[in-house]
Structures are given as C-alpha cells and as structure tokens.
Amino acid sequence: MRRVNYYIRMSLHDQYMQRCLSLARKGAGRVAPNPLVGAVLVCNDRIIGEGWHEVYGGPHAEVNCIHSVAENDKDLIEQSTLYVSLEPCSHFGKTPPCTDLIIKYDIPKVVIACRDPFIEVNGKGIERLRDAGVEVITGILEKEAIDCNKRFFTFHTRQRPFIILKWAQTADGWMGKKAGDRLLISNEYTNRLVHQWRGEEAAILVGTQTALADNPALTNRLSPGANPIRLVIDRNLQLPAGLQVFDGAVKTIVFNTLKQEKSEHLLFYKLGDEKNLLPQILQALYDMKILSVMVEGGAHTLQSFIDSGCWDEIRIIKSAAPAPAFLNNDEGIAAPLLPASTHISHEKILSDNIDIYTNPHSTSFSAS
C-alpha cells in the first residue's frame, strides 16, 4: 500500500508541476533576462492559487500565486503545498526574496522542479527554506523545467546567449541569389510563425550582406509581443543609413571595428580583434545580458556559427518547390550543410516543411 500511495503522490506532483510549466511559458518574450517561472498553490488536492512571472521587473511567480488566493481561501495557505518550476530566489533584486514571502505565509511544503543556476540563487533558496523548517522536495519534472528555461540555463552555465540558427531553403538546397531581387521561399503562413519565433527571443542577428540585399525590418510585426533587439554585423560600417534596421523603431546594435557610439535607439559597438569577431560578439551579448539570439543571416554568417560549434538549435524551413533553374548556373547561394545534430520536431505548413534540430554537444545542464 505504501508503494501505491507513493506513486499516486508522485503522479500528483507531476500534474501540478506540469501546470506550473504551462503557466511559466506565458511569460515568453516578456521576462528576459529573468527566467520563465510558474507557481501553483494546492490544498487538499485543490488548486487555490496560480501565478507566473509576467514581465521583467514585476512580481515573481510565487508572489502572483499567493496573492491570487481568494479571500475565503486565505486561511488555507498555511496548510498548502507550493509548486514552483524553478528554485525561489533568496536575494534582493528588482523585487524582495520569494523565500521570505513563503516563510511569512507559513507555507509548510514547497515542491521545486529544478535549482536556479544563477549564482545569487543556486541552492541558496532551497537552503533558506529548509533552515526555516519548510519541507522541500526537488527534481519533479526537472528535465522539462530545464528545457522550458534552456535560454536562461545556457546563459548562466555557458556564459553566452542561447543561439538559434534559422534559414529557409528550396527543396534542392538553395537559399538565395548572389545578386538581384530577394528570393522568396517560405509561404505567408510560415512567415507568421517566424515572426512569432522572433517575439520569443531577446535579439535577432544578420550580417552585412543580408542587411544590404534584403533590407529587412527584423521585427515581429506579424505577431503580437515585443520586438527583439536588432543586431547587425557591419565590420567596416558600409551599410547606408536609410536601411530599415536604422529607422529607430527598435533598439539596434551594430558590431563593427571602427567606432563606439551610442544614441537613444542605436549603439555602434566597437570590436577589437578583426579576426575573431564571433567570440567578441558573444561576450558583448553576455555582458549586455541578452539571453537569446535568432540568427537570420546569410550563408556566410550562419556557417560561421556552425563552424564554431556555437549554436543550440537549427530551424530549417524547406519549400516543396525547387529553386528557379537559373540559380543552378552559378547564380545561387547554397544553404549551409546541416552539422551533426539531433532532430527534435517536424511540422508541415502547406507547402513548407519545418524541421528543428538541437546541438548534441549543448543540451545538458547542471545547476549544481
């Protein structure tokens, strides 16, 4: 009987933690550089409070959860179990420590999916709760919780942003023209999905040739949510000021080797060594607390990330149609070759196939 009850209890833990993760994802694109966190308060197998971290600088998930409890249920808080998808913070940041709030409300048990890798928290929140007499259970849906915060974990364990490489290619492997008009590959519905992707990341990056040839706006105008920071690699500052990336609508950072200059929406960031731009760019992004970057550059920029091994996901949109015949006459730009990777998902949107791959060398984390 004990063994049966144990598995029933673990099943309930999983159920409530799954709800925490669903709540946490509602903060995507709004809370960086903070993590996505959801919290659920349960009494006698009834959820009496829910919350998630909704916006950077705002209350944390635990605060929103406790404050959501109805007036006639408030006397149940001290009999409840708090489920939270990431270790509660124990330090003063933009908000007070969540551990202090948990202790203040006499919550007797806290179930945590995974530890927080941030040096100010890592293990300290759990220790603070246990020292106060709170029963703490950890490791419930830990893998799923880490995946939910893969950007945050990458940033704090590898000291660089989470890197997504994205490109569209024809059925026979071409992604653009060497000269002339832009080659349109993906359909309008897939384009909307790409704009949704952009809204989930902190920044979007292109190289000089993509900025010149396509004149992209690099916004998520087809999807709700905040626009990502625009990153442009323009080593010798050859891009004309009339390009859309310089329209002042969104913060833009131009990585170059000539000048350091800042205005309200535009930063010219001067790099040092001209031969090792990528490590310098990644270090600058880490220093600026930019947790994730979607690279939508051309073949050369994408290949530089692939060659360095510095990528976490690759998202390829492949059209069912082959390229126009003239591209085969030395006028086309071939898509990068897919490196060793793990295929994790496939989706078909009308004429487009979307495949997502992960880097097998950058998929494991430890907060300990």
mmCIF file of C-alpha atoms in Angstrom:
data_model
loop_
_atom_site.group_PDB
_atom_site.id
_atom_site.type_symbol
_atom_site.label_atom_id
_atom_site.label_comp_id
_atom_site.label_asym_id
_atom_site.label_seq_id
_atom_site.Cartn_x
_atom_site.Cartn_y
_atom_site.Cartn_z
ATOM 1 C CA MET A 1 0.000 0.000 0.000
ATOM 2 C CA ARG A 2 2.831 2.424 0.795
ATOM 3 C CA ARG A 3 4.335 1.887 -2.652
ATOM 4 C CA VAL A 4 0.953 2.535 -4.325
ATOM 5 C CA ASN A 5 0.428 5.743 -2.334
ATOM 6 C CA TYR A 6 3.954 6.867 -3.225
ATOM 7 C CA TYR A 7 3.274 6.587 -6.955
ATOM 8 C CA ILE A 8 -0.115 8.274 -6.610
ATOM 9 C CA ARG A 9 1.574 11.155 -4.820
ATOM 10 C CA MET A 10 4.328 11.399 -7.445
ATOM 11 C CA SER A 11 1.678 11.440 -10.148
ATOM 12 C CA LEU A 12 0.002 14.402 -8.448
ATOM 13 C CA HIS A 13 3.352 16.139 -8.131
ATOM 14 C CA ASP A 14 3.855 15.721 -11.882
ATOM 15 C CA GLN A 15 0.366 17.003 -12.599
ATOM 16 C CA TYR A 16 0.771 20.192 -10.613
ATOM 17 C CA MET A 17 4.300 20.786 -11.887
ATOM 18 C CA GLN A 18 3.061 20.400 -15.450
ATOM 19 C CA ARG A 19 0.594 23.178 -14.687
ATOM 20 C CA CYS A 20 3.456 25.312 -13.347
ATOM 21 C CA LEU A 21 5.343 24.877 -16.621
ATOM 22 C CA SER A 22 2.280 25.792 -18.676
ATOM 23 C CA LEU A 23 1.904 28.977 -16.636
ATOM 24 C CA ALA A 24 5.627 29.746 -16.904
ATOM 25 C CA ARG A 25 5.551 29.715 -20.710
ATOM 26 C CA LYS A 26 3.041 32.574 -20.685
ATOM 27 C CA GLY A 27 5.948 34.872 -19.845
ATOM 28 C CA ALA A 28 7.890 34.006 -23.024
ATOM 29 C CA GLY A 29 9.337 37.105 -24.654
ATOM 30 C CA ARG A 30 8.416 39.332 -21.698
ATOM 31 C CA VAL A 31 10.605 38.422 -18.724
ATOM 32 C CA ALA A 32 14.181 38.115 -20.063
ATOM 33 C CA PRO A 33 16.816 38.281 -18.701
ATOM 34 C CA ASN A 34 14.819 36.654 -15.895
ATOM 35 C CA PRO A 35 13.699 33.019 -16.214
ATOM 36 C CA LEU A 36 10.231 31.720 -17.029
ATOM 37 C CA VAL A 37 8.590 30.612 -13.781
ATOM 38 C CA GLY A 38 5.151 29.322 -12.867
ATOM 39 C CA ALA A 39 3.717 28.557 -9.434
ATOM 40 C CA VAL A 40 0.671 26.692 -8.132
ATOM 41 C CA LEU A 41 -0.632 26.565 -4.549
ATOM 42 C CA VAL A 42 -2.516 23.374 -3.622
ATOM 43 C CA CYS A 43 -4.554 22.476 -0.539
ATOM 44 C CA ASN A 44 -6.208 19.056 -0.165
ATOM 45 C CA ASP A 45 -5.678 18.375 -3.881
ATOM 46 C CA ARG A 46 -7.396 21.624 -4.879
ATOM 47 C CA ILE A 47 -5.603 24.486 -6.572
ATOM 48 C CA ILE A 48 -6.280 27.640 -4.568
ATOM 49 C CA GLY A 49 -3.750 29.929 -6.261
ATOM 50 C CA GLU A 50 -1.800 30.270 -9.508
ATOM 51 C CA GLY A 51 0.714 32.727 -10.878
ATOM 52 C CA TRP A 52 3.613 33.241 -13.228
ATOM 53 C CA HIS A 53 6.356 35.779 -13.779
ATOM 54 C CA GLU A 54 4.577 38.079 -16.223
ATOM 55 C CA VAL A 55 7.035 40.857 -17.014
ATOM 56 C CA TYR A 56 10.655 41.718 -16.250
ATOM 57 C CA GLY A 57 10.851 43.869 -13.123
ATOM 58 C CA GLY A 58 7.399 42.784 -11.996
ATOM 59 C CA PRO A 59 6.372 40.390 -9.203
ATOM 60 C CA HIS A 60 7.720 36.852 -9.387
ATOM 61 C CA ALA A 61 5.539 33.782 -9.920
ATOM 62 C CA GLU A 62 5.364 32.916 -6.216
ATOM 63 C CA VAL A 63 4.142 36.424 -5.336
ATOM 64 C CA ASN A 64 1.447 36.401 -8.026
ATOM 65 C CA CYS A 65 0.388 32.911 -6.987
ATOM 66 C CA ILE A 66 -0.024 33.703 -3.272
ATOM 67 C CA HIS A 67 -1.752 36.995 -3.991
ATOM 68 C CA SER A 68 -4.218 35.252 -6.325
ATOM 69 C CA VAL A 69 -5.719 33.220 -3.471
ATOM 70 C CA ALA A 70 -9.352 34.150 -2.882
ATOM 71 C CA GLU A 71 -10.212 35.844 0.399
ATOM 72 C CA ASN A 72 -12.203 32.876 1.695
ATOM 73 C CA ASP A 73 -9.245 30.549 0.984
ATOM 74 C CA LYS A 74 -6.524 32.601 2.627
ATOM 75 C CA ASP A 75 -6.716 30.632 5.866
ATOM 76 C CA LEU A 76 -5.746 27.525 3.837
ATOM 77 C CA ILE A 77 -2.372 28.913 2.736
ATOM 78 C CA GLU A 78 -0.570 27.659 5.835
ATOM 79 C CA GLN A 79 -1.885 24.145 5.115
ATOM 80 C CA SER A 80 -0.910 24.164 1.440
ATOM 81 C CA THR A 81 1.869 22.938 -0.801
ATOM 82 C CA LEU A 82 3.511 25.401 -3.170
ATOM 83 C CA TYR A 83 4.668 24.022 -6.510
ATOM 84 C CA VAL A 84 7.159 26.153 -8.420
ATOM 85 C CA SER A 85 9.021 25.389 -11.636
ATOM 86 C CA LEU A 86 12.308 26.988 -10.523
ATOM 87 C CA GLU A 87 14.002 27.424 -7.166
ATOM 88 C CA PRO A 88 12.614 30.511 -5.356
ATOM 89 C CA CYS A 89 15.044 33.407 -5.090
ATOM 90 C CA SER A 90 16.614 34.268 -1.743
ATOM 91 C CA HIS A 91 18.224 37.609 -2.625
ATOM 92 C CA PHE A 92 17.091 41.184 -3.188
ATOM 93 C CA GLY A 93 16.983 42.110 -6.870
ATOM 94 C CA LYS A 94 14.287 44.199 -8.500
ATOM 95 C CA THR A 95 11.891 42.515 -6.045
ATOM 96 C CA PRO A 96 12.274 41.106 -2.489
ATOM 97 C CA PRO A 97 13.231 37.430 -1.947
ATOM 98 C CA CYS A 98 10.432 34.972 -2.677
ATOM 99 C CA THR A 99 11.710 32.685 0.084
ATOM 100 C CA ASP A 100 10.868 35.361 2.657
ATOM 101 C CA LEU A 101 7.296 35.572 1.368
ATOM 102 C CA ILE A 102 6.888 31.790 1.530
ATOM 103 C CA ILE A 103 8.155 31.769 5.115
ATOM 104 C CA LYS A 104 5.966 34.754 6.034
ATOM 105 C CA TYR A 105 2.827 32.884 4.919
ATOM 106 C CA ASP A 106 3.862 29.728 6.817
ATOM 107 C CA ILE A 107 3.637 27.508 3.748
ATOM 108 C CA PRO A 108 4.796 24.128 5.109
ATOM 109 C CA LYS A 109 5.865 22.385 1.892
ATOM 110 C CA VAL A 110 7.450 23.547 -1.380
ATOM 111 C CA VAL A 111 7.922 21.307 -4.421
ATOM 112 C CA ILE A 112 10.543 22.572 -6.881
ATOM 113 C CA ALA A 113 11.281 21.317 -10.383
ATOM 114 C CA CYS A 114 14.926 22.382 -10.574
ATOM 115 C CA ARG A 115 17.582 24.543 -8.993
ATOM 116 C CA ASP A 116 18.293 28.021 -10.324
ATOM 117 C CA PRO A 117 21.775 28.203 -11.956
ATOM 118 C CA PHE A 118 22.083 31.950 -11.258
ATOM 119 C CA ILE A 119 24.985 32.356 -8.836
ATOM 120 C CA GLU A 120 22.935 34.529 -6.460
ATOM 121 C CA VAL A 121 20.347 31.769 -6.051
ATOM 122 C CA ASN A 122 21.822 28.333 -6.881
ATOM 123 C CA GLY A 123 20.858 26.221 -3.869
ATOM 124 C CA LYS A 124 20.552 29.187 -1.513
ATOM 125 C CA GLY A 125 16.779 29.431 -1.852
ATOM 126 C CA ILE A 126 16.329 25.757 -1.002
ATOM 127 C CA GLU A 127 18.706 26.082 1.946
ATOM 128 C CA ARG A 128 16.874 29.171 3.253
ATOM 129 C CA LEU A 129 13.526 27.371 3.168
ATOM 130 C CA ARG A 130 14.834 24.244 4.858
ATOM 131 C CA ASP A 131 16.541 26.292 7.561
ATOM 132 C CA ALA A 132 13.132 27.854 8.258
ATOM 133 C CA GLY A 133 11.559 24.425 8.697
ATOM 134 C CA VAL A 134 9.879 24.202 5.295
ATOM 135 C CA GLU A 135 9.761 20.725 3.742
ATOM 136 C CA VAL A 136 11.349 20.974 0.291
ATOM 137 C CA ILE A 137 11.067 18.399 -2.494
ATOM 138 C CA THR A 138 13.157 18.881 -5.654
ATOM 139 C CA GLY A 139 13.622 17.269 -9.050
ATOM 140 C CA ILE A 140 9.966 16.961 -10.106
ATOM 141 C CA LEU A 141 9.859 17.191 -13.940
ATOM 142 C CA GLU A 142 13.394 18.564 -13.727
ATOM 143 C CA LYS A 143 14.284 17.841 -17.368
ATOM 144 C CA GLU A 144 11.108 19.520 -18.635
ATOM 145 C CA ALA A 145 11.693 22.531 -16.385
ATOM 146 C CA ILE A 146 15.269 22.976 -17.604
ATOM 147 C CA ASP A 147 14.083 22.737 -21.209
ATOM 148 C CA CYS A 148 11.484 25.415 -20.503
ATOM 149 C CA ASN A 149 14.352 27.682 -19.379
ATOM 150 C CA LYS A 150 17.028 26.482 -21.820
ATOM 151 C CA ARG A 151 17.880 30.094 -22.688
ATOM 152 C CA PHE A 152 18.361 31.032 -19.043
ATOM 153 C CA PHE A 153 20.390 27.888 -18.284
ATOM 154 C CA THR A 154 22.603 28.352 -21.347
ATOM 155 C CA PHE A 155 23.279 31.963 -20.403
ATOM 156 C CA HIS A 156 24.272 31.173 -16.812
ATOM 157 C CA THR A 157 26.128 27.898 -17.349
ATOM 158 C CA ARG A 158 27.895 28.691 -20.633
ATOM 159 C CA GLN A 159 28.227 32.476 -20.255
ATOM 160 C CA ARG A 160 26.729 33.170 -23.673
ATOM 161 C CA PRO A 161 23.271 33.580 -25.212
ATOM 162 C CA PHE A 162 21.173 30.678 -26.437
ATOM 163 C CA ILE A 163 21.785 30.620 -30.212
ATOM 164 C CA ILE A 164 19.126 29.654 -32.764
ATOM 165 C CA LEU A 165 20.141 29.429 -36.421
ATOM 166 C CA LYS A 166 17.231 29.828 -38.814
ATOM 167 C CA TRP A 167 17.105 29.696 -42.577
ATOM 168 C CA ALA A 168 14.744 28.923 -45.451
ATOM 169 C CA GLN A 169 15.800 26.854 -48.420
ATOM 170 C CA THR A 170 14.348 25.431 -51.599
ATOM 171 C CA ALA A 171 13.726 21.726 -51.998
ATOM 172 C CA ASP A 172 17.064 21.396 -53.794
ATOM 173 C CA GLY A 173 19.108 23.313 -51.204
ATOM 174 C CA TRP A 174 19.309 26.958 -52.348
ATOM 175 C CA MET A 175 18.620 29.883 -50.027
ATOM 176 C CA GLY A 176 19.184 32.985 -52.152
ATOM 177 C CA LYS A 177 20.591 34.766 -55.178
ATOM 178 C CA LYS A 178 24.082 36.154 -55.468
ATOM 179 C CA ALA A 179 22.647 39.322 -56.999
ATOM 180 C CA GLY A 180 19.279 40.789 -57.833
ATOM 181 C CA ASP A 181 15.911 40.562 -56.135
ATOM 182 C CA ARG A 182 15.319 38.694 -52.920
ATOM 183 C CA LEU A 183 14.395 35.032 -53.346
ATOM 184 C CA LEU A 184 11.076 34.378 -51.612
ATOM 185 C CA ILE A 185 10.950 30.795 -50.342
ATOM 186 C CA SER A 186 8.567 30.333 -47.408
ATOM 187 C CA ASN A 187 4.808 30.871 -47.626
ATOM 188 C CA GLU A 188 2.805 33.544 -45.815
ATOM 189 C CA TYR A 189 1.678 31.229 -43.018
ATOM 190 C CA THR A 190 5.210 30.119 -42.258
ATOM 191 C CA ASN A 191 6.267 33.779 -42.264
ATOM 192 C CA ARG A 192 3.802 34.406 -39.447
ATOM 193 C CA LEU A 193 5.347 31.562 -37.477
ATOM 194 C CA VAL A 194 8.807 33.097 -37.981
ATOM 195 C CA HIS A 195 7.531 36.388 -36.580
ATOM 196 C CA GLN A 196 6.180 34.503 -33.568
ATOM 197 C CA TRP A 197 9.633 32.957 -33.129
ATOM 198 C CA ARG A 198 11.228 36.401 -33.229
ATOM 199 C CA GLY A 199 8.970 37.616 -30.433
ATOM 200 C CA GLU A 200 10.195 34.775 -28.212
ATOM 201 C CA GLU A 201 13.861 35.775 -28.437
ATOM 202 C CA ALA A 202 15.795 38.671 -26.941
ATOM 203 C CA ALA A 203 17.607 39.569 -30.174
ATOM 204 C CA ILE A 204 17.849 38.823 -33.894
ATOM 205 C CA LEU A 205 21.110 38.952 -35.853
ATOM 206 C CA VAL A 206 22.068 39.430 -39.519
ATOM 207 C CA GLY A 207 25.300 40.099 -41.364
ATOM 208 C CA THR A 208 26.223 42.917 -43.727
ATOM 209 C CA GLN A 209 25.188 41.195 -46.952
ATOM 210 C CA THR A 210 21.729 40.229 -45.678
ATOM 211 C CA ALA A 211 21.102 43.757 -44.450
ATOM 212 C CA LEU A 212 22.168 45.148 -47.855
ATOM 213 C CA ALA A 213 20.435 42.636 -50.112
ATOM 214 C CA ASP A 214 17.142 42.180 -48.240
ATOM 215 C CA ASN A 215 16.824 45.469 -46.301
ATOM 216 C CA PRO A 216 14.903 43.582 -43.559
ATOM 217 C CA ALA A 217 12.973 45.321 -40.789
ATOM 218 C CA LEU A 218 13.794 42.441 -38.380
ATOM 219 C CA THR A 219 10.608 42.966 -36.370
ATOM 220 C CA ASN A 220 7.812 40.595 -35.374
ATOM 221 C CA ARG A 221 5.133 42.849 -36.887
ATOM 222 C CA LEU A 222 3.005 39.834 -37.934
ATOM 223 C CA SER A 223 2.787 38.565 -34.345
ATOM 224 C CA PRO A 224 1.942 40.238 -31.001
ATOM 225 C CA GLY A 225 4.611 40.946 -28.412
ATOM 226 C CA ALA A 226 7.786 42.966 -28.043
ATOM 227 C CA ASN A 227 10.251 43.227 -30.912
ATOM 228 C CA PRO A 228 13.678 41.655 -30.433
ATOM 229 C CA ILE A 229 16.794 43.830 -30.304
ATOM 230 C CA ARG A 230 18.272 44.063 -33.801
ATOM 231 C CA LEU A 231 21.913 43.006 -34.132
ATOM 232 C CA VAL A 232 23.883 43.763 -37.283
ATOM 233 C CA ILE A 233 27.459 42.753 -38.096
ATOM 234 C CA ASP A 234 28.906 45.573 -40.197
ATOM 235 C CA ARG A 235 32.655 45.325 -39.771
ATOM 236 C CA ASN A 236 33.610 48.410 -41.854
ATOM 237 C CA LEU A 237 30.370 50.411 -41.404
ATOM 238 C CA GLN A 238 29.434 50.196 -45.063
ATOM 239 C CA LEU A 239 25.662 49.935 -44.597
ATOM 240 C CA PRO A 240 23.685 53.034 -45.718
ATOM 241 C CA ALA A 241 21.762 54.936 -43.055
ATOM 242 C CA GLY A 242 18.495 54.584 -44.975
ATOM 243 C CA LEU A 243 18.095 50.865 -44.281
ATOM 244 C CA GLN A 244 15.131 49.750 -42.196
ATOM 245 C CA VAL A 245 17.361 48.497 -39.377
ATOM 246 C CA PHE A 246 18.316 52.136 -38.762
ATOM 247 C CA ASP A 247 14.747 53.508 -38.653
ATOM 248 C CA GLY A 248 14.822 53.978 -34.859
ATOM 249 C CA ALA A 249 11.715 51.838 -34.322
ATOM 250 C CA VAL A 250 13.628 49.180 -32.368
ATOM 251 C CA LYS A 251 16.906 49.195 -30.474
ATOM 252 C CA THR A 252 19.711 48.251 -32.864
ATOM 253 C CA ILE A 253 23.308 47.261 -32.107
ATOM 254 C CA VAL A 254 25.894 47.444 -34.896
ATOM 255 C CA PHE A 255 29.026 45.393 -34.292
ATOM 256 C CA ASN A 256 31.967 46.985 -36.111
ATOM 257 C CA THR A 257 35.720 47.571 -35.881
ATOM 258 C CA LEU A 258 35.749 51.374 -36.331
ATOM 259 C CA LYS A 259 33.797 53.243 -33.677
ATOM 260 C CA GLN A 260 31.974 53.140 -30.349
ATOM 261 C CA GLU A 261 28.959 55.445 -30.309
ATOM 262 C CA LYS A 262 25.548 55.445 -28.665
ATOM 263 C CA SER A 263 22.242 57.225 -29.226
ATOM 264 C CA GLU A 264 18.716 56.540 -27.975
ATOM 265 C CA HIS A 265 17.968 53.549 -30.216
ATOM 266 C CA LEU A 266 21.318 52.858 -31.858
ATOM 267 C CA LEU A 267 24.579 51.514 -30.475
ATOM 268 C CA PHE A 268 27.737 51.185 -32.555
ATOM 269 C CA TYR A 269 29.742 48.601 -30.636
ATOM 270 C CA LYS A 270 33.438 48.559 -31.496
ATOM 271 C CA LEU A 271 35.107 45.164 -31.527
ATOM 272 C CA GLY A 272 38.841 44.684 -31.040
ATOM 273 C CA ASP A 273 40.447 41.805 -32.916
ATOM 274 C CA GLU A 274 39.181 41.801 -36.521
ATOM 275 C CA LYS A 275 39.944 38.090 -36.936
ATOM 276 C CA ASN A 276 37.854 36.771 -34.044
ATOM 277 C CA LEU A 277 34.569 38.637 -34.293
ATOM 278 C CA LEU A 278 32.208 35.889 -33.160
ATOM 279 C CA PRO A 279 33.718 35.266 -29.678
ATOM 280 C CA GLN A 280 33.800 39.033 -29.100
ATOM 281 C CA ILE A 281 30.171 39.425 -30.169
ATOM 282 C CA LEU A 282 29.049 36.602 -27.877
ATOM 283 C CA GLN A 283 30.975 38.101 -24.960
ATOM 284 C CA ALA A 284 29.418 41.519 -25.617
ATOM 285 C CA LEU A 285 25.930 39.990 -25.706
ATOM 286 C CA TYR A 286 26.616 38.175 -22.434
ATOM 287 C CA ASP A 287 27.808 41.411 -20.841
ATOM 288 C CA MET A 288 24.619 43.123 -22.073
ATOM 289 C CA LYS A 289 22.514 40.314 -20.512
ATOM 290 C CA ILE A 290 20.994 39.268 -23.848
ATOM 291 C CA LEU A 291 19.822 35.700 -23.186
ATOM 292 C CA SER A 292 18.977 34.518 -26.686
ATOM 293 C CA VAL A 293 19.677 35.329 -30.321
ATOM 294 C CA MET A 294 17.999 34.149 -33.504
ATOM 295 C CA VAL A 295 20.500 34.294 -36.346
ATOM 296 C CA GLU A 296 18.732 35.026 -39.637
ATOM 297 C CA GLY A 297 21.831 35.971 -41.563
ATOM 298 C CA GLY A 298 23.065 34.738 -44.896
ATOM 299 C CA ALA A 299 25.014 31.572 -45.585
ATOM 300 C CA HIS A 300 28.366 33.068 -44.505
ATOM 301 C CA THR A 301 27.079 34.277 -41.122
ATOM 302 C CA LEU A 302 25.207 31.052 -40.429
ATOM 303 C CA GLN A 303 28.218 28.973 -41.416
ATOM 304 C CA SER A 304 30.465 30.898 -39.025
ATOM 305 C CA PHE A 305 28.240 29.861 -36.114
ATOM 306 C CA ILE A 306 28.101 26.267 -37.340
ATOM 307 C CA ASP A 307 31.878 26.060 -37.787
ATOM 308 C CA SER A 308 32.453 27.406 -34.281
ATOM 309 C CA GLY A 309 30.068 24.856 -32.797
ATOM 310 C CA CYS A 310 28.434 27.797 -31.052
ATOM 311 C CA TRP A 311 24.756 27.063 -31.667
ATOM 312 C CA ASP A 312 21.963 25.376 -29.754
ATOM 313 C CA GLU A 313 19.109 24.984 -32.249
ATOM 314 C CA ILE A 314 18.769 24.999 -36.021
ATOM 315 C CA ARG A 315 15.376 25.675 -37.585
ATOM 316 C CA ILE A 316 15.125 24.945 -41.300
ATOM 317 C CA ILE A 317 12.154 25.896 -43.449
ATOM 318 C CA LYS A 318 12.211 23.867 -46.641
ATOM 319 C CA SER A 319 9.898 24.670 -49.514
ATOM 320 C CA ALA A 320 8.425 21.816 -51.516
ATOM 321 C CA ALA A 321 9.350 23.662 -54.702
ATOM 322 C CA PRO A 322 12.821 23.575 -56.282
ATOM 323 C CA ALA A 323 14.732 26.768 -56.979
ATOM 324 C CA PRO A 324 14.324 28.608 -60.282
ATOM 325 C CA ALA A 325 16.511 26.980 -62.936
ATOM 326 C CA PHE A 326 18.821 29.989 -63.312
ATOM 327 C CA LEU A 327 20.152 29.562 -59.744
ATOM 328 C CA ASN A 328 21.903 26.401 -60.825
ATOM 329 C CA ASN A 329 24.010 28.412 -63.234
ATOM 330 C CA ASP A 330 26.347 29.725 -60.528
ATOM 331 C CA GLU A 331 23.876 32.450 -59.537
ATOM 332 C CA GLY A 332 22.503 30.838 -56.405
ATOM 333 C CA ILE A 333 23.632 30.776 -52.774
ATOM 334 C CA ALA A 334 23.603 27.286 -51.311
ATOM 335 C CA ALA A 335 22.119 26.743 -47.865
ATOM 336 C CA PRO A 336 24.531 25.674 -45.118
ATOM 337 C CA LEU A 337 25.080 21.969 -44.654
ATOM 338 C CA LEU A 338 23.350 20.623 -41.565
ATOM 339 C CA PRO A 339 26.015 19.691 -38.983
ATOM 340 C CA ALA A 340 25.823 16.689 -36.675
ATOM 341 C CA SER A 341 22.605 17.259 -34.783
ATOM 342 C CA THR A 342 19.565 15.740 -33.124
ATOM 343 C CA HIS A 343 16.251 16.062 -34.935
ATOM 344 C CA ILE A 344 13.534 17.003 -32.436
ATOM 345 C CA SER A 345 10.485 18.089 -34.429
ATOM 346 C CA HIS A 346 8.845 18.254 -37.849
ATOM 347 C CA GLU A 347 5.885 20.353 -38.923
ATOM 348 C CA LYS A 348 4.283 20.904 -42.309
ATOM 349 C CA ILE A 349 2.562 24.197 -43.129
ATOM 350 C CA LEU A 350 1.029 23.904 -46.603
ATOM 351 C CA SER A 351 3.988 23.822 -48.999
ATOM 352 C CA ASP A 352 6.642 24.253 -46.309
ATOM 353 C CA ASN A 353 8.332 21.657 -44.117
ATOM 354 C CA ILE A 354 9.789 22.923 -40.837
ATOM 355 C CA ASP A 355 12.411 20.866 -39.052
ATOM 356 C CA ILE A 356 14.129 21.719 -35.781
ATOM 357 C CA TYR A 357 17.442 20.260 -34.668
ATOM 358 C CA THR A 358 19.486 20.610 -31.496
ATOM 359 C CA ASN A 359 23.220 20.575 -30.926
ATOM 360 C CA PRO A 360 24.054 17.283 -29.163
ATOM 361 C CA HIS A 361 27.037 18.983 -27.526
ATOM 362 C CA SER A 362 24.999 21.720 -25.837
ATOM 363 C CA THR A 363 21.889 20.035 -24.492
ATOM 364 C CA SER A 364 22.828 19.045 -20.926
ATOM 365 C CA PHE A 365 22.886 21.412 -17.977
ATOM 366 C CA SER A 366 23.579 21.292 -14.295
ATOM 367 C CA ALA A 367 22.682 23.919 -11.737
ATOM 368 C CA SER A 368 24.820 22.272 -9.084
#
